[in-house]
PDB file of C-alpha atoms in Angstrom:
ATOM      1  CA  MET A   1      72.799 -38.143 -53.485  1.00 47.00           C
ATOM      2  CA  GLU A   2      69.872 -37.847 -51.105  1.00 47.00           C
ATOM      3  CA  ALA A   3      68.906 -41.022 -49.325  1.00 49.00           C
ATOM      4  CA  VAL A   4      65.466 -42.452 -50.059  1.00 44.00           C
ATOM      5  CA  PRO A   5      63.472 -44.060 -47.221  1.00 47.00           C
ATOM      6  CA  ASN A   6      63.234 -47.808 -47.470  1.00 47.00           C
ATOM      7  CA  PHE A   7      59.659 -49.186 -47.146  1.00 40.00           C
ATOM      8  CA  SER A   8      59.453 -52.941 -46.889  1.00 42.00           C
ATOM      9  CA  LEU A   9      56.396 -54.373 -48.658  1.00 40.00           C
ATOM     10  CA  SER A  10      55.090 -57.879 -48.483  1.00 42.00           C
ATOM     11  CA  VAL A  11      54.474 -58.916 -52.081  1.00 41.00           C
ATOM     12  CA  SER A  12      53.472 -62.274 -53.424  1.00 45.00           C
ATOM     13  CA  SER A  13      56.096 -64.096 -55.405  1.00 44.00           C
ATOM     14  CA  ASP A  14      53.629 -64.448 -58.275  1.00 47.00           C
ATOM     15  CA  GLU A  15      53.266 -61.019 -59.920  1.00 47.00           C
ATOM     16  CA  ASN A  16      49.821 -61.893 -61.356  1.00 50.00           C
ATOM     17  CA  GLU A  17      48.368 -63.024 -58.029  1.00 50.00           C
ATOM     18  CA  PRO A  18      46.226 -60.292 -56.371  1.00 51.00           C
ATOM     19  CA  VAL A  19      47.132 -59.022 -52.956  1.00 49.00           C
ATOM     20  CA  THR A  20      44.534 -60.010 -50.385  1.00 51.00           C
ATOM     21  CA  CYS A  21      43.927 -59.095 -46.778  1.00 50.00           C
ATOM     22  CA  ASP A  22      42.979 -61.706 -44.232  1.00 56.00           C
ATOM     23  CA  ASN A  23      39.751 -60.458 -42.583  1.00 54.00           C
ATOM     24  CA  SER A  24      38.677 -63.815 -41.219  1.00 56.00           C
ATOM     25  CA  SER A  25      39.348 -62.808 -37.632  1.00 57.00           C
ATOM     26  CA  SER A  26      37.213 -59.623 -37.861  1.00 57.00           C
ATOM     27  CA  GLU A  27      34.382 -61.467 -39.637  1.00 56.00           C
ATOM     28  CA  ASP A  28      34.417 -64.130 -36.958  1.00 58.00           C
ATOM     29  CA  GLY A  29      34.138 -61.392 -34.351  1.00 58.00           C
ATOM     30  CA  LEU A  30      31.052 -59.915 -36.079  1.00 54.00           C
ATOM     31  CA  VAL A  31      29.439 -63.340 -36.336  1.00 53.00           C
ATOM     32  CA  ASP A  32      30.087 -63.977 -32.663  1.00 60.00           C
ATOM     33  CA  GLY A  33      28.633 -60.544 -31.801  1.00 57.00           C
ATOM     34  CA  PHE A  34      25.417 -61.161 -33.732  1.00 56.00           C
ATOM     35  CA  GLY A  35      25.279 -64.640 -32.294  1.00 59.00           C
ATOM     36  CA  ASP A  36      25.331 -63.196 -28.796  1.00 63.00           C
ATOM     37  CA  LEU A  37      22.494 -60.814 -29.690  1.00 58.00           C
ATOM     38  CA  ALA A  38      20.454 -63.629 -31.162  1.00 60.00           C
ATOM     39  CA  ALA A  39      20.859 -65.574 -27.947  1.00 63.00           C
ATOM     40  CA  LEU A  40      19.287 -62.817 -25.856  1.00 62.00           C
ATOM     41  CA  PRO A  41      15.730 -63.567 -24.651  1.00 64.00           C
ATOM     42  CA  VAL A  42      13.002 -61.800 -26.608  1.00 58.00           C
ATOM     43  CA  GLU A  43      10.279 -60.128 -24.586  1.00 57.00           C
ATOM     44  CA  VAL A  44       6.883 -60.705 -26.186  1.00 55.00           C
ATOM     45  CA  CYS A  45       4.702 -57.627 -25.754  1.00 56.00           C
ATOM     46  CA  GLU A  46       1.227 -58.880 -25.016  1.00 65.00           C
ATOM     47  CA  ARG A  47      -1.726 -56.635 -25.779  1.00 68.00           C
ATOM     48  CA  ARG A  48      -3.854 -55.618 -22.862  1.00 74.00           C
ATOM     49  CA  PRO A  49      -7.098 -57.589 -22.502  1.00 85.00           C
ATOM     50  CA  THR A  50      -9.892 -55.749 -24.295  1.00 84.00           C
ATOM     51  CA  CYS A  51     -13.521 -55.498 -23.278  1.00 86.00           C
ATOM     52  CA  VAL A  52     -15.716 -57.263 -25.817  1.00 84.00           C
ATOM     53  CA  ARG A  53     -18.514 -54.701 -25.628  1.00 85.00           C
ATOM     54  CA  CYS A  54     -16.896 -51.251 -25.488  1.00 87.00           C
ATOM     55  CA  ARG A  55     -13.613 -52.318 -27.194  1.00 81.00           C
ATOM     56  CA  ARG A  56     -11.604 -50.525 -24.508  1.00 84.00           C
ATOM     57  CA  PRO A  57      -8.810 -52.090 -22.398  1.00 85.00           C
ATOM     58  CA  GLN A  58     -10.422 -53.865 -19.464  1.00 83.00           C
ATOM     59  CA  LYS A  59      -8.690 -51.627 -16.914  1.00 84.00           C
ATOM     60  CA  VAL A  60     -10.378 -48.576 -18.450  1.00 86.00           C
ATOM     61  CA  CYS A  61     -13.628 -50.263 -19.469  1.00 90.00           C
ATOM     62  CA  LEU A  62     -16.508 -47.846 -20.077  1.00 91.00           C
ATOM     63  CA  CYS A  63     -19.319 -50.399 -19.868  1.00 92.00           C
ATOM     64  CA  PRO A  64     -20.633 -48.927 -16.565  1.00 92.00           C
ATOM     65  CA  PHE A  65     -21.498 -45.805 -18.565  1.00 94.00           C
ATOM     66  CA  LEU A  66     -23.257 -47.684 -21.385  1.00 93.00           C
ATOM     67  CA  PRO A  67     -26.993 -48.416 -21.279  1.00 94.00           C
ATOM     68  CA  LEU A  68     -27.871 -51.655 -19.522  1.00 93.00           C
ATOM     69  CA  HIS A  69     -29.658 -52.796 -22.680  1.00 94.00           C
ATOM     70  CA  PRO A  70     -29.117 -51.536 -26.251  1.00 94.00           C
ATOM     71  CA  LEU A  71     -31.362 -48.638 -27.212  1.00 96.00           C
ATOM     72  CA  GLU A  72     -34.359 -49.662 -29.252  1.00 94.00           C
ATOM     73  CA  VAL A  73     -34.358 -47.428 -32.332  1.00 96.00           C
ATOM     74  CA  SER A  74     -35.968 -47.733 -35.743  1.00 96.00           C
ATOM     75  CA  THR A  75     -33.232 -45.760 -37.548  1.00 96.00           C
ATOM     76  CA  CYS A  76     -30.283 -47.623 -39.086  1.00 97.00           C
ATOM     77  CA  LEU A  77     -26.876 -45.948 -38.981  1.00 98.00           C
ATOM     78  CA  TYR A  78     -24.263 -46.478 -41.690  1.00 98.00           C
ATOM     79  CA  ILE A  79     -20.823 -45.193 -40.677  1.00 97.00           C
ATOM     80  CA  VAL A  80     -18.588 -44.713 -43.733  1.00 97.00           C
ATOM     81  CA  GLN A  81     -15.195 -44.711 -42.027  1.00 97.00           C
ATOM     82  CA  HIS A  82     -11.837 -43.495 -43.322  1.00 96.00           C
ATOM     83  CA  PRO A  83      -9.167 -46.236 -42.846  1.00 95.00           C
ATOM     84  CA  ALA A  84      -7.043 -43.930 -40.668  1.00 94.00           C
ATOM     85  CA  GLU A  85      -9.750 -43.957 -37.986  1.00 91.00           C
ATOM     86  CA  GLU A  86      -9.241 -47.682 -37.351  1.00 85.00           C
ATOM     87  CA  SER A  87      -5.813 -47.072 -35.797  1.00 83.00           C
ATOM     88  CA  ARG A  88      -6.910 -44.248 -33.485  1.00 83.00           C
ATOM     89  CA  VAL A  89      -6.959 -45.172 -29.813  1.00 76.00           C
ATOM     90  CA  LEU A  90      -9.681 -42.750 -28.696  1.00 82.00           C
ATOM     91  CA  ARG A  91     -12.378 -43.615 -31.218  1.00 86.00           C
ATOM     92  CA  THR A  92     -16.039 -42.872 -30.620  1.00 91.00           C
ATOM     93  CA  VAL A  93     -17.671 -45.267 -33.105  1.00 94.00           C
ATOM     94  CA  PRO A  94     -17.127 -48.412 -30.946  1.00 93.00           C
ATOM     95  CA  LEU A  95     -18.918 -46.654 -28.078  1.00 94.00           C
ATOM     96  CA  LEU A  96     -21.760 -45.735 -30.419  1.00 96.00           C
ATOM     97  CA  ALA A  97     -22.086 -49.310 -31.694  1.00 95.00           C
ATOM     98  CA  ALA A  98     -22.065 -50.649 -28.129  1.00 94.00           C
ATOM     99  CA  CYS A  99     -25.154 -48.570 -27.297  1.00 96.00           C
ATOM    100  CA  LEU A 100     -27.245 -49.828 -30.224  1.00 96.00           C
ATOM    101  CA  PRO A 101     -28.702 -53.226 -31.174  1.00 95.00           C
ATOM    102  CA  PRO A 102     -26.873 -55.412 -33.718  1.00 93.00           C
ATOM    103  CA  GLY A 103     -27.540 -54.238 -37.256  1.00 94.00           C
ATOM    104  CA  LYS A 104     -28.375 -50.674 -36.233  1.00 96.00           C
ATOM    105  CA  CYS A 105     -24.791 -49.363 -36.494  1.00 97.00           C
ATOM    106  CA  ASN A 106     -23.048 -50.643 -39.625  1.00 97.00           C
ATOM    107  CA  VAL A 107     -19.421 -49.619 -40.214  1.00 96.00           C
ATOM    108  CA  LEU A 108     -17.927 -49.635 -43.732  1.00 96.00           C
ATOM    109  CA  VAL A 109     -14.190 -48.851 -43.962  1.00 96.00           C
ATOM    110  CA  GLY A 110     -12.603 -47.371 -47.080  1.00 96.00           C
ATOM    111  CA  ARG A 111     -11.837 -44.255 -49.100  1.00 95.00           C
ATOM    112  CA  ARG A 112     -13.672 -45.031 -52.342  1.00 95.00           C
ATOM    113  CA  PHE A 113     -17.025 -46.776 -52.694  1.00 96.00           C
ATOM    114  CA  ASN A 114     -18.749 -47.829 -55.885  1.00 93.00           C
ATOM    115  CA  GLU A 115     -21.810 -49.834 -56.838  1.00 92.00           C
ATOM    116  CA  GLU A 116     -19.838 -52.796 -58.156  1.00 93.00           C
ATOM    117  CA  LYS A 117     -17.727 -53.418 -55.048  1.00 93.00           C
ATOM    118  CA  HIS A 118     -20.273 -52.197 -52.490  1.00 95.00           C
ATOM    119  CA  PRO A 119     -23.736 -53.258 -53.732  1.00 96.00           C
ATOM    120  CA  ASP A 120     -25.244 -53.214 -50.222  1.00 95.00           C
ATOM    121  CA  LEU A 121     -24.190 -49.608 -49.641  1.00 96.00           C
ATOM    122  CA  ALA A 122     -25.405 -48.695 -53.132  1.00 97.00           C
ATOM    123  CA  ALA A 123     -28.829 -50.164 -52.329  1.00 97.00           C
ATOM    124  CA  VAL A 124     -28.986 -48.120 -49.119  1.00 97.00           C
ATOM    125  CA  CYS A 125     -27.973 -44.940 -50.965  1.00 97.00           C
ATOM    126  CA  ARG A 126     -30.741 -45.453 -53.538  1.00 96.00           C
ATOM    127  CA  ASP A 127     -33.367 -45.994 -50.829  1.00 96.00           C
ATOM    128  CA  SER A 128     -35.678 -42.966 -50.623  1.00 94.00           C
ATOM    129  CA  ARG A 129     -35.620 -43.198 -46.819  1.00 95.00           C
ATOM    130  CA  THR A 130     -31.843 -42.726 -46.639  1.00 97.00           C
ATOM    131  CA  LEU A 131     -30.273 -39.461 -45.474  1.00 97.00           C
ATOM    132  CA  ILE A 132     -26.632 -38.435 -45.432  1.00 97.00           C
ATOM    133  CA  LEU A 133     -25.488 -36.152 -42.636  1.00 97.00           C
ATOM    134  CA  TYR A 134     -23.073 -33.703 -44.234  1.00 95.00           C
ATOM    135  CA  PRO A 135     -23.267 -29.876 -43.971  1.00 91.00           C
ATOM    136  CA  GLY A 136     -23.441 -27.713 -47.067  1.00 89.00           C
ATOM    137  CA  PRO A 137     -25.528 -25.194 -49.011  1.00 90.00           C
ATOM    138  CA  LYS A 138     -27.683 -27.999 -50.462  1.00 91.00           C
ATOM    139  CA  ALA A 139     -28.350 -29.624 -47.098  1.00 94.00           C
ATOM    140  CA  GLN A 140     -31.726 -29.370 -45.385  1.00 94.00           C
ATOM    141  CA  ASN A 141     -31.929 -28.971 -41.632  1.00 95.00           C
ATOM    142  CA  LEU A 142     -32.802 -32.346 -40.132  1.00 95.00           C
ATOM    143  CA  GLU A 143     -35.126 -30.746 -37.587  1.00 93.00           C
ATOM    144  CA  GLU A 144     -37.168 -29.101 -40.366  1.00 93.00           C
ATOM    145  CA  LEU A 145     -37.396 -32.377 -42.259  1.00 92.00           C
ATOM    146  CA  VAL A 146     -38.834 -34.169 -39.233  1.00 91.00           C
ATOM    147  CA  GLN A 147     -41.210 -31.288 -38.472  1.00 88.00           C
ATOM    148  CA  ASN A 148     -42.566 -31.419 -42.022  1.00 86.00           C
ATOM    149  CA  GLN A 149     -43.168 -35.138 -41.606  1.00 79.00           C
ATOM    150  CA  GLY A 150     -44.976 -34.348 -38.360  1.00 69.00           C
ATOM    151  CA  GLY A 151     -47.752 -32.773 -40.377  1.00 59.00           C
ATOM    152  CA  GLN A 152     -48.618 -36.143 -41.878  1.00 57.00           C
ATOM    153  CA  GLU A 153     -50.853 -38.709 -40.293  1.00 47.00           C
ATOM    154  CA  ASP A 154     -49.372 -40.697 -37.434  1.00 51.00           C
ATOM    155  CA  GLN A 155     -49.517 -43.972 -39.326  1.00 46.00           C
ATOM    156  CA  GLU A 156     -47.554 -42.538 -42.232  1.00 47.00           C
ATOM    157  CA  VAL A 157     -44.958 -41.054 -39.912  1.00 45.00           C
ATOM    158  CA  ASP A 158     -44.521 -44.310 -38.040  1.00 50.00           C
ATOM    159  CA  ALA A 159     -44.014 -46.111 -41.350  1.00 51.00           C
ATOM    160  CA  VAL A 160     -40.880 -44.053 -42.105  1.00 66.00           C
ATOM    161  CA  ARG A 161     -37.791 -45.932 -41.000  1.00 87.00           C
ATOM    162  CA  HIS A 162     -34.835 -43.799 -41.938  1.00 95.00           C
ATOM    163  CA  ASN A 163     -31.305 -44.850 -42.775  1.00 97.00           C
ATOM    164  CA  ILE A 164     -28.687 -42.225 -42.042  1.00 97.00           C
ATOM    165  CA  ILE A 165     -25.108 -42.177 -43.375  1.00 98.00           C
ATOM    166  CA  ILE A 166     -22.351 -40.456 -41.398  1.00 97.00           C
ATOM    167  CA  ILE A 167     -18.768 -40.053 -42.643  1.00 97.00           C
ATOM    168  CA  ASP A 168     -16.229 -40.842 -39.919  1.00 96.00           C
ATOM    169  CA  GLY A 169     -12.843 -39.113 -40.222  1.00 92.00           C
ATOM    170  CA  THR A 170     -11.195 -35.727 -39.913  1.00 89.00           C
ATOM    171  CA  TRP A 171     -13.012 -32.875 -41.643  1.00 85.00           C
ATOM    172  CA  SER A 172     -10.546 -32.902 -44.536  1.00 88.00           C
ATOM    173  CA  GLN A 173     -10.921 -36.696 -44.900  1.00 93.00           C
ATOM    174  CA  ALA A 174     -14.712 -36.436 -44.759  1.00 93.00           C
ATOM    175  CA  LYS A 175     -14.706 -33.730 -47.414  1.00 92.00           C
ATOM    176  CA  TYR A 176     -12.476 -35.825 -49.689  1.00 94.00           C
ATOM    177  CA  MET A 177     -14.684 -38.892 -49.274  1.00 96.00           C
ATOM    178  CA  PHE A 178     -17.909 -36.980 -49.879  1.00 96.00           C
ATOM    179  CA  LEU A 179     -16.648 -35.264 -53.030  1.00 95.00           C
ATOM    180  CA  ARG A 180     -14.976 -38.369 -54.515  1.00 95.00           C
ATOM    181  CA  ASN A 181     -17.821 -40.828 -54.007  1.00 97.00           C
ATOM    182  CA  SER A 182     -20.821 -40.252 -56.244  1.00 96.00           C
ATOM    183  CA  LEU A 183     -22.819 -42.850 -54.285  1.00 96.00           C
ATOM    184  CA  LEU A 184     -22.847 -40.492 -51.305  1.00 96.00           C
ATOM    185  CA  HIS A 185     -24.568 -37.823 -53.437  1.00 96.00           C
ATOM    186  CA  LEU A 186     -27.651 -39.995 -54.030  1.00 95.00           C
ATOM    187  CA  PRO A 187     -29.299 -39.734 -50.564  1.00 96.00           C
ATOM    188  CA  LYS A 188     -30.978 -36.577 -49.360  1.00 96.00           C
ATOM    189  CA  GLN A 189     -28.361 -34.334 -47.720  1.00 96.00           C
ATOM    190  CA  VAL A 190     -29.153 -33.050 -44.229  1.00 96.00           C
ATOM    191  CA  GLN A 191     -27.363 -31.106 -41.521  1.00 94.00           C
ATOM    192  CA  LEU A 192     -27.843 -30.247 -37.854  1.00 92.00           C
ATOM    193  CA  SER A 193     -28.999 -26.734 -37.064  1.00 82.00           C
ATOM    194  CA  LYS A 194     -28.690 -26.997 -33.295  1.00 67.00           C
ATOM    195  CA  ALA A 195     -25.926 -24.746 -31.946  1.00 64.00           C
ATOM    196  CA  LEU A 196     -24.088 -27.336 -29.864  1.00 75.00           C
ATOM    197  CA  SER A 197     -20.501 -27.273 -28.609  1.00 79.00           C
ATOM    198  CA  SER A 198     -18.555 -30.501 -28.831  1.00 84.00           C
ATOM    199  CA  GLN A 199     -17.917 -32.356 -25.580  1.00 85.00           C
ATOM    200  CA  TYR A 200     -15.146 -34.364 -27.249  1.00 82.00           C
ATOM    201  CA  VAL A 201     -12.546 -32.044 -25.712  1.00 80.00           C
ATOM    202  CA  ILE A 202      -9.572 -34.390 -26.044  1.00 77.00           C
ATOM    203  CA  ARG A 203      -9.441 -33.927 -29.822  1.00 73.00           C
ATOM    204  CA  THR A 204      -9.126 -30.656 -31.725  1.00 71.00           C
ATOM    205  CA  GLN A 205     -12.092 -29.558 -33.864  1.00 70.00           C
ATOM    206  CA  PRO A 206     -11.963 -26.882 -36.607  1.00 67.00           C
ATOM    207  CA  SER A 207     -14.723 -24.770 -35.052  1.00 63.00           C
ATOM    208  CA  ASN A 208     -16.821 -24.663 -31.908  1.00 64.00           C
ATOM    209  CA  ILE A 209     -19.875 -26.166 -33.620  1.00 66.00           C
ATOM    210  CA  CYS A 210     -18.074 -29.176 -35.141  1.00 79.00           C
ATOM    211  CA  LEU A 211     -19.075 -32.434 -33.468  1.00 89.00           C
ATOM    212  CA  SER A 212     -17.564 -35.893 -33.213  1.00 91.00           C
ATOM    213  CA  THR A 213     -19.154 -38.835 -35.025  1.00 94.00           C
ATOM    214  CA  LEU A 214     -20.797 -40.104 -31.839  1.00 95.00           C
ATOM    215  CA  GLU A 215     -22.199 -36.651 -31.069  1.00 94.00           C
ATOM    216  CA  CYS A 216     -23.601 -36.278 -34.588  1.00 94.00           C
ATOM    217  CA  ALA A 217     -25.249 -39.672 -34.335  1.00 97.00           C
ATOM    218  CA  ALA A 218     -26.644 -38.883 -30.867  1.00 96.00           C
ATOM    219  CA  VAL A 219     -28.264 -35.639 -32.006  1.00 95.00           C
ATOM    220  CA  ALA A 220     -29.547 -37.122 -35.275  1.00 96.00           C
ATOM    221  CA  LEU A 221     -31.076 -40.166 -33.578  1.00 97.00           C
ATOM    222  CA  SER A 222     -32.763 -38.051 -30.897  1.00 96.00           C
ATOM    223  CA  ILE A 223     -34.345 -35.935 -33.656  1.00 95.00           C
ATOM    224  CA  LEU A 224     -35.413 -38.828 -35.895  1.00 95.00           C
ATOM    225  CA  GLU A 225     -36.677 -40.951 -32.993  1.00 95.00           C
ATOM    226  CA  ARG A 226     -38.214 -37.868 -31.311  1.00 94.00           C
ATOM    227  CA  ASP A 227     -36.649 -38.817 -27.993  1.00 95.00           C
ATOM    228  CA  ASP A 228     -34.256 -36.402 -26.272  1.00 93.00           C
ATOM    229  CA  ASP A 229     -33.183 -39.101 -23.808  1.00 96.00           C
ATOM    230  CA  ILE A 230     -31.321 -40.890 -26.603  1.00 96.00           C
ATOM    231  CA  GLN A 231     -28.849 -38.025 -26.893  1.00 95.00           C
ATOM    232  CA  GLU A 232     -28.134 -38.063 -23.167  1.00 95.00           C
ATOM    233  CA  VAL A 233     -27.636 -41.843 -23.072  1.00 96.00           C
ATOM    234  CA  LEU A 234     -25.233 -41.837 -26.047  1.00 96.00           C
ATOM    235  CA  LEU A 235     -23.160 -38.916 -24.749  1.00 95.00           C
ATOM    236  CA  ARG A 236     -22.648 -40.440 -21.288  1.00 95.00           C
ATOM    237  CA  PRO A 237     -19.762 -42.793 -22.301  1.00 94.00           C
ATOM    238  CA  LEU A 238     -18.125 -39.979 -24.306  1.00 94.00           C
ATOM    239  CA  ARG A 239     -18.074 -37.735 -21.233  1.00 93.00           C
ATOM    240  CA  ALA A 240     -16.626 -40.582 -19.176  1.00 93.00           C
ATOM    241  CA  LEU A 241     -13.909 -41.200 -21.776  1.00 92.00           C
ATOM    242  CA  CYS A 242     -12.868 -37.536 -21.849  1.00 90.00           C
ATOM    243  CA  SER A 243     -12.983 -37.259 -18.046  1.00 90.00           C
ATOM    244  CA  PHE A 244     -10.733 -40.296 -17.616  1.00 89.00           C
ATOM    245  CA  GLN A 245      -8.199 -39.029 -20.176  1.00 87.00           C
ATOM    246  CA  LEU A 246      -8.065 -35.574 -18.580  1.00 88.00           C
ATOM    247  CA  GLN A 247      -7.491 -37.115 -15.151  1.00 88.00           C
ATOM    248  CA  HIS A 248      -4.498 -39.029 -16.540  1.00 81.00           C
ATOM    249  CA  GLY A 249      -2.573 -36.266 -18.256  1.00 82.00           C
ATOM    250  CA  ALA A 250      -4.561 -35.353 -21.362  1.00 81.00           C
ATOM    251  CA  GLN A 251      -5.079 -31.664 -22.101  1.00 77.00           C
ATOM    252  CA  VAL A 252      -8.253 -29.883 -23.145  1.00 76.00           C
ATOM    253  CA  HIS A 253      -8.141 -29.275 -26.905  1.00 75.00           C
ATOM    254  CA  HIS A 254      -9.763 -25.998 -27.850  1.00 69.00           C
ATOM    255  CA  SER A 255     -11.095 -25.657 -31.383  1.00 62.00           C
ATOM    256  CA  LYS A 256      -9.020 -23.884 -33.997  1.00 64.00           C
ATOM    257  CA  GLU A 257     -11.705 -21.189 -34.053  1.00 62.00           C
ATOM    258  CA  HIS A 258     -11.278 -20.582 -30.308  1.00 57.00           C
ATOM    259  CA  LEU A 259      -7.485 -20.432 -30.594  1.00 59.00           C
ATOM    260  CA  LEU A 260      -7.605 -17.926 -33.449  1.00 63.00           C
ATOM    261  CA  LYS A 261     -10.161 -15.648 -31.787  1.00 66.00           C
ATOM    262  CA  ASN A 262      -8.213 -15.550 -28.525  1.00 69.00           C
ATOM    263  CA  GLY A 263      -4.732 -15.142 -30.004  1.00 71.00           C
ATOM    264  CA  MET A 264      -3.664 -18.601 -28.816  1.00 67.00           C
ATOM    265  CA  TYR A 265      -2.935 -20.182 -32.218  1.00 63.00           C
ATOM    266  CA  ASP A 266       0.819 -20.903 -32.094  1.00 67.00           C
ATOM    267  CA  LYS A 267       1.298 -22.718 -35.400  1.00 71.00           C
ATOM    268  CA  PRO A 268       2.693 -21.036 -38.557  1.00 73.00           C
ATOM    269  CA  MET A 269      -0.045 -19.453 -40.650  1.00 66.00           C
ATOM    270  CA  PRO A 270      -0.608 -21.161 -44.016  1.00 66.00           C
ATOM    271  CA  LYS A 271       0.698 -19.588 -47.211  1.00 64.00           C
ATOM    272  CA  ASN A 272      -2.116 -20.957 -49.358  1.00 70.00           C
ATOM    273  CA  LYS A 273      -4.679 -18.175 -49.967  1.00 62.00           C
ATOM    274  CA  ARG A 274      -7.627 -20.568 -49.838  1.00 69.00           C
ATOM    275  CA  LYS A 275      -6.543 -21.884 -46.423  1.00 62.00           C
ATOM    276  CA  ILE A 276      -6.002 -18.321 -45.177  1.00 59.00           C
ATOM    277  CA  LYS A 277      -9.563 -17.357 -46.202  1.00 63.00           C
ATOM    278  CA  ARG A 278     -10.895 -20.473 -44.513  1.00 60.00           C
ATOM    279  CA  MET A 279      -9.154 -19.521 -41.260  1.00 50.00           C
ATOM    280  CA  GLU A 280     -10.464 -15.951 -41.537  1.00 55.00           C
ATOM    281  CA  LYS A 281     -14.009 -17.340 -41.792  1.00 55.00           C
ATOM    282  CA  LEU A 282     -13.459 -19.294 -38.592  1.00 50.00           C
ATOM    283  CA  VAL A 283     -12.990 -15.958 -36.823  1.00 51.00           C
ATOM    284  CA  THR A 284     -15.704 -13.876 -38.553  1.00 55.00           C
ATOM    285  CA  ASP A 285     -18.518 -16.347 -39.364  1.00 52.00           C
ATOM    286  CA  ARG A 286     -20.327 -17.828 -36.367  1.00 47.00           C
ATOM    287  CA  ASN A 287     -22.034 -20.471 -38.467  1.00 48.00           C
ATOM    288  CA  ILE A 288     -18.977 -21.658 -40.336  1.00 43.00           C
ATOM    289  CA  CYS A 289     -18.505 -25.381 -40.609  1.00 48.00           C
ATOM    290  CA  PRO A 290     -16.007 -27.115 -42.939  1.00 43.00           C
ATOM    291  CA  ARG A 291     -17.511 -27.923 -46.318  1.00 38.00           C
TER     292      ARG A 291
END
């Protein structure tokens, strides 16, 4: 008869008692390990001191490029800002607000706005003097609007104190906010007809004629206030910001239109037909701007 190997098992004398393993030593080791980690000193990461005026870190403060005194303007700006813009490091709205007197640059953050929750914005939207800067087939050129007002008597022109609403976000975010908020359809819709190229070269724009929020505000204010110097003063800190970033490793961001026209677009082409047509328009239509 073939021999069977003999395995010795350690079994409790009580058949009904479950067999248990003693893991106390390993558990003690884990506790000791975590205890050692807990005893390590924690380094508290302190935020860099921030300039009160330009909201930039003090080491890269842009106040020398801001006007010595806030610009005196009659127009009130209302910046309707997408929440994602608050977390961006290289924002332009704080620079814009730093150039204007208190109350002339009002920032409202959110995606959806209604009359019940935002009565102040609703009142502004219902004001006949309010304009919303958003391009589209129904938009009137801001320059033409001001020229038509120029035909009136000087006293009547001076009496017009416009409010202008600008949506702050990416073009897709701005489009979503404009279409989903009926309040933003109440003011007269205007657009800029000047063929300007964005100087905000550290952030990619859809086309060559798309401008940053600060640039839109600078052009609009110079038109409404009939003072070309306003545009130059407001763009000065933006140029300084871009120059500093480029000197410290940032790259020039060409527009998507420029990349497509010059065969430099290295991302996969979209499969959605609507997006494909939109990209084709960027190449063929010189006046295209995201709607």
